[in-house]
């Protein structure tokens, strides 16, 4: 009888152990689903969070040393690059995979300082999303644009860093949330014609999502 009881106890412990493992696997699967839903709500249904590539523009946090500390002199551009003789504001359109994502304002100072503000409101189904962000930085004449046709010394580079907030509201569930992170706005300004660049959002400086801006 004692041997039978021991075997039964062993089976019971094995079943409990299997149940615990199954429960753990189910919990992990649920967490993965919740994370996927959260990132979809954060960045949109067509966005995939990606790790930074080897391209500096895809990982602007690696170029933070280009942001000049407050009070330091910023080297100003010379021709053929654009000349900033007075405060100027550039308004650019923002896109994500061809879909409009608000407007970016780029304020240029004759001292080389740059302030960017971004506002976007868009909806997908019953979900409404609003982004607001401000980033500060400066131009950098030491960086030269490298395009498919080679370098272009007429384009002026700038880099800014700041914070963004995102508000998501679901009309179906009447629920929403507010989140935020770090934003980088970088780009190239021509002496005339069309400028272009990127808005990069990140929460951990490992994964990011990018938007394109142009005017």
PDB file of C-alpha atoms in Angstrom:
ATOM      1  CA  UNK A   1       0.000   0.000   0.000  1.00  0.00           C
ATOM      2  CA  UNK A   2       2.820   2.336   0.836  1.00  0.00           C
ATOM      3  CA  UNK A   3       4.383   1.804  -2.620  1.00  0.00           C
ATOM      4  CA  UNK A   4       1.095   2.538  -4.366  1.00  0.00           C
ATOM      5  CA  UNK A   5       0.584   5.726  -2.331  1.00  0.00           C
ATOM      6  CA  UNK A   6       4.095   6.874  -3.210  1.00  0.00           C
ATOM      7  CA  UNK A   7       3.505   6.348  -6.906  1.00  0.00           C
ATOM      8  CA  UNK A   8       0.189   8.200  -6.737  1.00  0.00           C
ATOM      9  CA  UNK A   9       1.870  11.112  -4.947  1.00  0.00           C
ATOM     10  CA  UNK A  10       4.582  11.249  -7.590  1.00  0.00           C
ATOM     11  CA  UNK A  11       1.959  11.339 -10.360  1.00  0.00           C
ATOM     12  CA  UNK A  12       0.091  14.133  -8.585  1.00  0.00           C
ATOM     13  CA  UNK A  13       3.264  16.200  -8.263  1.00  0.00           C
ATOM     14  CA  UNK A  14       4.040  15.592 -11.948  1.00  0.00           C
ATOM     15  CA  UNK A  15       0.571  16.766 -12.944  1.00  0.00           C
ATOM     16  CA  UNK A  16       0.944  19.884 -10.806  1.00  0.00           C
ATOM     17  CA  UNK A  17       4.334  20.588 -12.370  1.00  0.00           C
ATOM     18  CA  UNK A  18       2.941  20.172 -15.884  1.00  0.00           C
ATOM     19  CA  UNK A  19       0.047  22.469 -15.029  1.00  0.00           C
ATOM     20  CA  UNK A  20       2.439  25.124 -13.734  1.00  0.00           C
ATOM     21  CA  UNK A  21       4.543  24.951 -16.908  1.00  0.00           C
ATOM     22  CA  UNK A  22       1.411  25.164 -19.070  1.00  0.00           C
ATOM     23  CA  UNK A  23       0.191  28.153 -17.081  1.00  0.00           C
ATOM     24  CA  UNK A  24       3.561  29.872 -17.490  1.00  0.00           C
ATOM     25  CA  UNK A  25       3.525  29.329 -21.265  1.00  0.00           C
ATOM     26  CA  UNK A  26      -0.001  30.729 -21.500  1.00  0.00           C
ATOM     27  CA  UNK A  27       1.045  33.788 -19.472  1.00  0.00           C
ATOM     28  CA  UNK A  28       4.013  34.419 -21.773  1.00  0.00           C
ATOM     29  CA  UNK A  29       1.769  34.119 -24.843  1.00  0.00           C
ATOM     30  CA  UNK A  30      -0.691  36.611 -23.355  1.00  0.00           C
ATOM     31  CA  UNK A  31       2.120  39.063 -22.626  1.00  0.00           C
ATOM     32  CA  UNK A  32       3.304  38.820 -26.236  1.00  0.00           C
ATOM     33  CA  UNK A  33      -0.223  39.531 -27.502  1.00  0.00           C
ATOM     34  CA  UNK A  34      -0.638  42.477 -25.110  1.00  0.00           C
ATOM     35  CA  UNK A  35       2.736  43.917 -26.202  1.00  0.00           C
ATOM     36  CA  UNK A  36       1.754  43.612 -29.867  1.00  0.00           C
ATOM     37  CA  UNK A  37      -1.538  45.387 -29.203  1.00  0.00           C
ATOM     38  CA  UNK A  38       0.248  48.133 -27.254  1.00  0.00           C
ATOM     39  CA  UNK A  39       2.841  48.806 -29.951  1.00  0.00           C
ATOM     40  CA  UNK A  40       0.103  48.845 -32.576  1.00  0.00           C
ATOM     41  CA  UNK A  41      -1.781  51.430 -30.559  1.00  0.00           C
ATOM     42  CA  UNK A  42       1.393  53.427 -30.006  1.00  0.00           C
ATOM     43  CA  UNK A  43       2.718  53.622 -33.547  1.00  0.00           C
ATOM     44  CA  UNK A  44      -0.110  52.507 -35.839  1.00  0.00           C
ATOM     45  CA  UNK A  45      -1.191  49.240 -37.432  1.00  0.00           C
ATOM     46  CA  UNK A  46       1.397  49.280 -40.224  1.00  0.00           C
ATOM     47  CA  UNK A  47       4.385  50.045 -38.025  1.00  0.00           C
ATOM     48  CA  UNK A  48       6.927  47.481 -36.901  1.00  0.00           C
ATOM     49  CA  UNK A  49       9.359  48.407 -34.169  1.00  0.00           C
ATOM     50  CA  UNK A  50      12.856  47.790 -35.416  1.00  0.00           C
ATOM     51  CA  UNK A  51      16.251  47.839 -33.880  1.00  0.00           C
ATOM     52  CA  UNK A  52      18.587  50.556 -35.072  1.00  0.00           C
ATOM     53  CA  UNK A  53      20.463  49.838 -38.262  1.00  0.00           C
ATOM     54  CA  UNK A  54      24.019  50.785 -38.973  1.00  0.00           C
ATOM     55  CA  UNK A  55      22.931  54.063 -40.582  1.00  0.00           C
ATOM     56  CA  UNK A  56      23.431  57.066 -38.295  1.00  0.00           C
ATOM     57  CA  UNK A  57      20.151  58.660 -39.390  1.00  0.00           C
ATOM     58  CA  UNK A  58      18.331  55.554 -38.128  1.00  0.00           C
ATOM     59  CA  UNK A  59      20.007  55.849 -34.720  1.00  0.00           C
ATOM     60  CA  UNK A  60      20.285  59.597 -34.069  1.00  0.00           C
ATOM     61  CA  UNK A  61      21.065  59.032 -30.386  1.00  0.00           C
ATOM     62  CA  UNK A  62      24.531  57.979 -31.542  1.00  0.00           C
ATOM     63  CA  UNK A  63      25.042  61.524 -32.847  1.00  0.00           C
ATOM     64  CA  UNK A  64      23.993  63.419 -29.741  1.00  0.00           C
ATOM     65  CA  UNK A  65      27.528  64.781 -29.505  1.00  0.00           C
ATOM     66  CA  UNK A  66      26.609  66.979 -32.474  1.00  0.00           C
ATOM     67  CA  UNK A  67      24.177  68.883 -30.244  1.00  0.00           C
ATOM     68  CA  UNK A  68      26.102  71.899 -28.952  1.00  0.00           C
ATOM     69  CA  UNK A  69      25.685  72.633 -25.206  1.00  0.00           C
ATOM     70  CA  UNK A  70      23.719  75.751 -24.335  1.00  0.00           C
ATOM     71  CA  UNK A  71      25.872  78.879 -24.418  1.00  0.00           C
ATOM     72  CA  UNK A  72      28.517  77.418 -26.720  1.00  0.00           C
ATOM     73  CA  UNK A  73      29.191  79.000 -30.107  1.00  0.00           C
ATOM     74  CA  UNK A  74      27.727  77.134 -33.087  1.00  0.00           C
ATOM     75  CA  UNK A  75      29.721  77.232 -36.311  1.00  0.00           C
ATOM     76  CA  UNK A  76      27.646  78.952 -38.981  1.00  0.00           C
ATOM     77  CA  UNK A  77      27.337  77.879 -42.623  1.00  0.00           C
ATOM     78  CA  UNK A  78      29.082  79.480 -45.551  1.00  0.00           C
ATOM     79  CA  UNK A  79      28.003  79.516 -49.203  1.00  0.00           C
ATOM     80  CA  UNK A  80      26.940  77.454 -51.067  1.00  0.00           C
ATOM     81  CA  UNK A  81      24.958  76.335 -48.015  1.00  0.00           C
ATOM     82  CA  UNK A  82      21.891  78.294 -46.953  1.00  0.00           C
ATOM     83  CA  UNK A  83      22.537  81.494 -45.013  1.00  0.00           C
ATOM     84  CA  UNK A  84      20.483  82.179 -41.883  1.00  0.00           C
ATOM     85  CA  UNK A  85      20.600  85.964 -41.591  1.00  0.00           C
ATOM     86  CA  UNK A  86      17.422  86.291 -39.534  1.00  0.00           C
ATOM     87  CA  UNK A  87      14.999  84.017 -37.667  1.00  0.00           C
ATOM     88  CA  UNK A  88      13.130  81.824 -40.088  1.00  0.00           C
ATOM     89  CA  UNK A  89      10.402  79.194 -39.793  1.00  0.00           C
ATOM     90  CA  UNK A  90      10.018  76.286 -42.172  1.00  0.00           C
ATOM     91  CA  UNK A  91       6.779  74.291 -42.257  1.00  0.00           C
ATOM     92  CA  UNK A  92       7.088  70.709 -43.433  1.00  0.00           C
ATOM     93  CA  UNK A  93       4.649  67.857 -43.965  1.00  0.00           C
ATOM     94  CA  UNK A  94       5.151  64.607 -42.065  1.00  0.00           C
ATOM     95  CA  UNK A  95       4.429  61.142 -43.466  1.00  0.00           C
ATOM     96  CA  UNK A  96       4.482  57.538 -42.296  1.00  0.00           C
ATOM     97  CA  UNK A  97       4.454  54.955 -45.088  1.00  0.00           C
ATOM     98  CA  UNK A  98       2.772  57.437 -47.409  1.00  0.00           C
ATOM     99  CA  UNK A  99       0.088  58.512 -44.927  1.00  0.00           C
ATOM    100  CA  UNK A 100      -0.002  62.088 -43.647  1.00  0.00           C
ATOM    101  CA  UNK A 101       1.056  62.470 -40.018  1.00  0.00           C
ATOM    102  CA  UNK A 102       0.686  66.135 -39.186  1.00  0.00           C
ATOM    103  CA  UNK A 103       2.984  69.101 -39.604  1.00  0.00           C
ATOM    104  CA  UNK A 104       6.495  69.906 -38.444  1.00  0.00           C
ATOM    105  CA  UNK A 105       7.649  73.477 -37.779  1.00  0.00           C
ATOM    106  CA  UNK A 106      11.394  74.154 -37.896  1.00  0.00           C
ATOM    107  CA  UNK A 107      12.515  77.426 -36.309  1.00  0.00           C
ATOM    108  CA  UNK A 108      16.007  78.542 -37.343  1.00  0.00           C
ATOM    109  CA  UNK A 109      18.041  81.091 -35.399  1.00  0.00           C
ATOM    110  CA  UNK A 110      20.844  83.242 -36.886  1.00  0.00           C
ATOM    111  CA  UNK A 111      23.030  81.783 -34.111  1.00  0.00           C
ATOM    112  CA  UNK A 112      22.531  78.297 -35.522  1.00  0.00           C
ATOM    113  CA  UNK A 113      20.013  77.095 -32.957  1.00  0.00           C
ATOM    114  CA  UNK A 114      17.077  74.986 -34.137  1.00  0.00           C
ATOM    115  CA  UNK A 115      13.725  74.336 -32.447  1.00  0.00           C
ATOM    116  CA  UNK A 116      11.254  71.842 -33.901  1.00  0.00           C
ATOM    117  CA  UNK A 117       7.604  71.359 -32.951  1.00  0.00           C
ATOM    118  CA  UNK A 118       5.436  68.531 -34.263  1.00  0.00           C
ATOM    119  CA  UNK A 119       1.701  68.039 -33.986  1.00  0.00           C
ATOM    120  CA  UNK A 120      -0.277  65.198 -35.538  1.00  0.00           C
ATOM    121  CA  UNK A 121      -3.842  63.957 -35.271  1.00  0.00           C
ATOM    122  CA  UNK A 122      -5.030  60.892 -37.147  1.00  0.00           C
ATOM    123  CA  UNK A 123      -7.503  58.037 -36.841  1.00  0.00           C
ATOM    124  CA  UNK A 124      -7.541  54.373 -37.779  1.00  0.00           C
ATOM    125  CA  UNK A 125     -10.921  52.784 -37.390  1.00  0.00           C
ATOM    126  CA  UNK A 126     -12.263  53.738 -33.982  1.00  0.00           C
ATOM    127  CA  UNK A 127      -8.841  54.626 -32.608  1.00  0.00           C
ATOM    128  CA  UNK A 128      -7.787  58.278 -32.505  1.00  0.00           C
ATOM    129  CA  UNK A 129      -4.156  59.257 -31.945  1.00  0.00           C
ATOM    130  CA  UNK A 130      -2.559  62.615 -31.158  1.00  0.00           C
ATOM    131  CA  UNK A 131       1.161  63.383 -31.046  1.00  0.00           C
ATOM    132  CA  UNK A 132       2.757  66.536 -29.645  1.00  0.00           C
ATOM    133  CA  UNK A 133       6.498  67.098 -29.452  1.00  0.00           C
ATOM    134  CA  UNK A 134       9.213  69.716 -29.093  1.00  0.00           C
ATOM    135  CA  UNK A 135      12.905  69.195 -29.834  1.00  0.00           C
ATOM    136  CA  UNK A 136      15.882  71.553 -29.595  1.00  0.00           C
ATOM    137  CA  UNK A 137      19.323  71.430 -31.123  1.00  0.00           C
ATOM    138  CA  UNK A 138      21.402  73.088 -33.804  1.00  0.00           C
ATOM    139  CA  UNK A 139      22.815  73.005 -37.291  1.00  0.00           C
ATOM    140  CA  UNK A 140      26.073  71.157 -37.892  1.00  0.00           C
ATOM    141  CA  UNK A 141      28.282  72.257 -40.782  1.00  0.00           C
ATOM    142  CA  UNK A 142      30.750  69.403 -40.213  1.00  0.00           C
ATOM    143  CA  UNK A 143      28.420  66.779 -41.662  1.00  0.00           C
ATOM    144  CA  UNK A 144      28.097  66.394 -45.436  1.00  0.00           C
ATOM    145  CA  UNK A 145      25.157  64.785 -47.186  1.00  0.00           C
ATOM    146  CA  UNK A 146      25.903  61.515 -48.972  1.00  0.00           C
ATOM    147  CA  UNK A 147      23.282  60.573 -51.545  1.00  0.00           C
ATOM    148  CA  UNK A 148      22.962  58.010 -54.335  1.00  0.00           C
ATOM    149  CA  UNK A 149      24.758  60.408 -56.666  1.00  0.00           C
ATOM    150  CA  UNK A 150      27.533  61.189 -54.207  1.00  0.00           C
ATOM    151  CA  UNK A 151      28.111  64.015 -51.704  1.00  0.00           C
ATOM    152  CA  UNK A 152      26.175  67.281 -51.826  1.00  0.00           C
ATOM    153  CA  UNK A 153      27.948  70.135 -50.052  1.00  0.00           C
ATOM    154  CA  UNK A 154      25.009  72.520 -50.525  1.00  0.00           C
ATOM    155  CA  UNK A 155      22.770  70.798 -47.958  1.00  0.00           C
ATOM    156  CA  UNK A 156      22.885  71.952 -44.336  1.00  0.00           C
ATOM    157  CA  UNK A 157      22.411  69.337 -41.603  1.00  0.00           C
ATOM    158  CA  UNK A 158      20.654  69.815 -38.281  1.00  0.00           C
ATOM    159  CA  UNK A 159      19.881  67.596 -35.308  1.00  0.00           C
ATOM    160  CA  UNK A 160      17.470  68.172 -32.415  1.00  0.00           C
ATOM    161  CA  UNK A 161      16.377  66.171 -29.383  1.00  0.00           C
ATOM    162  CA  UNK A 162      13.338  66.469 -27.127  1.00  0.00           C
ATOM    163  CA  UNK A 163      10.298  64.656 -25.792  1.00  0.00           C
ATOM    164  CA  UNK A 164       6.970  63.631 -27.247  1.00  0.00           C
ATOM    165  CA  UNK A 165       3.603  62.745 -25.774  1.00  0.00           C
ATOM    166  CA  UNK A 166       1.051  60.494 -27.374  1.00  0.00           C
ATOM    167  CA  UNK A 167      -2.632  60.244 -26.558  1.00  0.00           C
ATOM    168  CA  UNK A 168      -4.697  57.330 -27.806  1.00  0.00           C
ATOM    169  CA  UNK A 169      -8.478  57.119 -27.466  1.00  0.00           C
ATOM    170  CA  UNK A 170     -10.644  54.210 -28.587  1.00  0.00           C
ATOM    171  CA  UNK A 171     -14.198  55.297 -29.366  1.00  0.00           C
ATOM    172  CA  UNK A 172     -15.360  51.696 -29.263  1.00  0.00           C
ATOM    173  CA  UNK A 173     -14.205  50.945 -25.729  1.00  0.00           C
ATOM    174  CA  UNK A 174     -14.189  54.615 -24.586  1.00  0.00           C
ATOM    175  CA  UNK A 175     -10.758  53.927 -23.136  1.00  0.00           C
ATOM    176  CA  UNK A 176      -7.440  55.608 -23.776  1.00  0.00           C
ATOM    177  CA  UNK A 177      -3.931  56.124 -22.522  1.00  0.00           C
ATOM    178  CA  UNK A 178      -1.135  58.675 -22.554  1.00  0.00           C
ATOM    179  CA  UNK A 179       2.503  57.744 -23.127  1.00  0.00           C
ATOM    180  CA  UNK A 180       5.714  59.367 -24.269  1.00  0.00           C
ATOM    181  CA  UNK A 181       9.400  59.076 -24.937  1.00  0.00           C
ATOM    182  CA  UNK A 182      12.330  60.705 -26.689  1.00  0.00           C
ATOM    183  CA  UNK A 183      12.099  62.333 -30.104  1.00  0.00           C
ATOM    184  CA  UNK A 184      14.879  63.240 -32.516  1.00  0.00           C
ATOM    185  CA  UNK A 185      14.271  65.468 -35.513  1.00  0.00           C
ATOM    186  CA  UNK A 186      17.076  65.490 -38.068  1.00  0.00           C
ATOM    187  CA  UNK A 187      17.311  66.683 -41.620  1.00  0.00           C
ATOM    188  CA  UNK A 188      18.908  68.457 -44.527  1.00  0.00           C
ATOM    189  CA  UNK A 189      18.136  72.019 -45.579  1.00  0.00           C
ATOM    190  CA  UNK A 190      18.949  73.248 -49.106  1.00  0.00           C
ATOM    191  CA  UNK A 191      19.816  76.866 -49.984  1.00  0.00           C
ATOM    192  CA  UNK A 192      16.608  76.748 -52.029  1.00  0.00           C
ATOM    193  CA  UNK A 193      14.240  74.030 -53.102  1.00  0.00           C
ATOM    194  CA  UNK A 194      13.127  71.061 -51.046  1.00  0.00           C
ATOM    195  CA  UNK A 195      14.367  69.914 -47.656  1.00  0.00           C
ATOM    196  CA  UNK A 196      13.840  66.512 -46.099  1.00  0.00           C
ATOM    197  CA  UNK A 197      14.587  64.523 -42.975  1.00  0.00           C
ATOM    198  CA  UNK A 198      13.333  62.191 -40.270  1.00  0.00           C
ATOM    199  CA  UNK A 199      11.435  62.164 -37.017  1.00  0.00           C
ATOM    200  CA  UNK A 200      12.584  59.296 -34.814  1.00  0.00           C
ATOM    201  CA  UNK A 201      10.681  58.144 -31.729  1.00  0.00           C
ATOM    202  CA  UNK A 202      12.218  55.848 -29.137  1.00  0.00           C
ATOM    203  CA  UNK A 203      11.663  54.809 -25.543  1.00  0.00           C
ATOM    204  CA  UNK A 204      14.844  52.821 -24.964  1.00  0.00           C
ATOM    205  CA  UNK A 205      17.381  53.901 -27.634  1.00  0.00           C
ATOM    206  CA  UNK A 206      17.320  50.326 -28.940  1.00  0.00           C
ATOM    207  CA  UNK A 207      14.103  50.139 -30.925  1.00  0.00           C
ATOM    208  CA  UNK A 208      12.582  53.065 -32.784  1.00  0.00           C
ATOM    209  CA  UNK A 209      10.030  54.143 -35.331  1.00  0.00           C
ATOM    210  CA  UNK A 210      10.667  56.804 -37.960  1.00  0.00           C
ATOM    211  CA  UNK A 211       8.536  59.314 -39.826  1.00  0.00           C
ATOM    212  CA  UNK A 212       9.617  61.283 -42.875  1.00  0.00           C
ATOM    213  CA  UNK A 213       9.231  65.016 -43.296  1.00  0.00           C
ATOM    214  CA  UNK A 214       9.664  67.166 -46.373  1.00  0.00           C
ATOM    215  CA  UNK A 215       8.783  70.549 -47.807  1.00  0.00           C
TER     216      UNK A 215
END
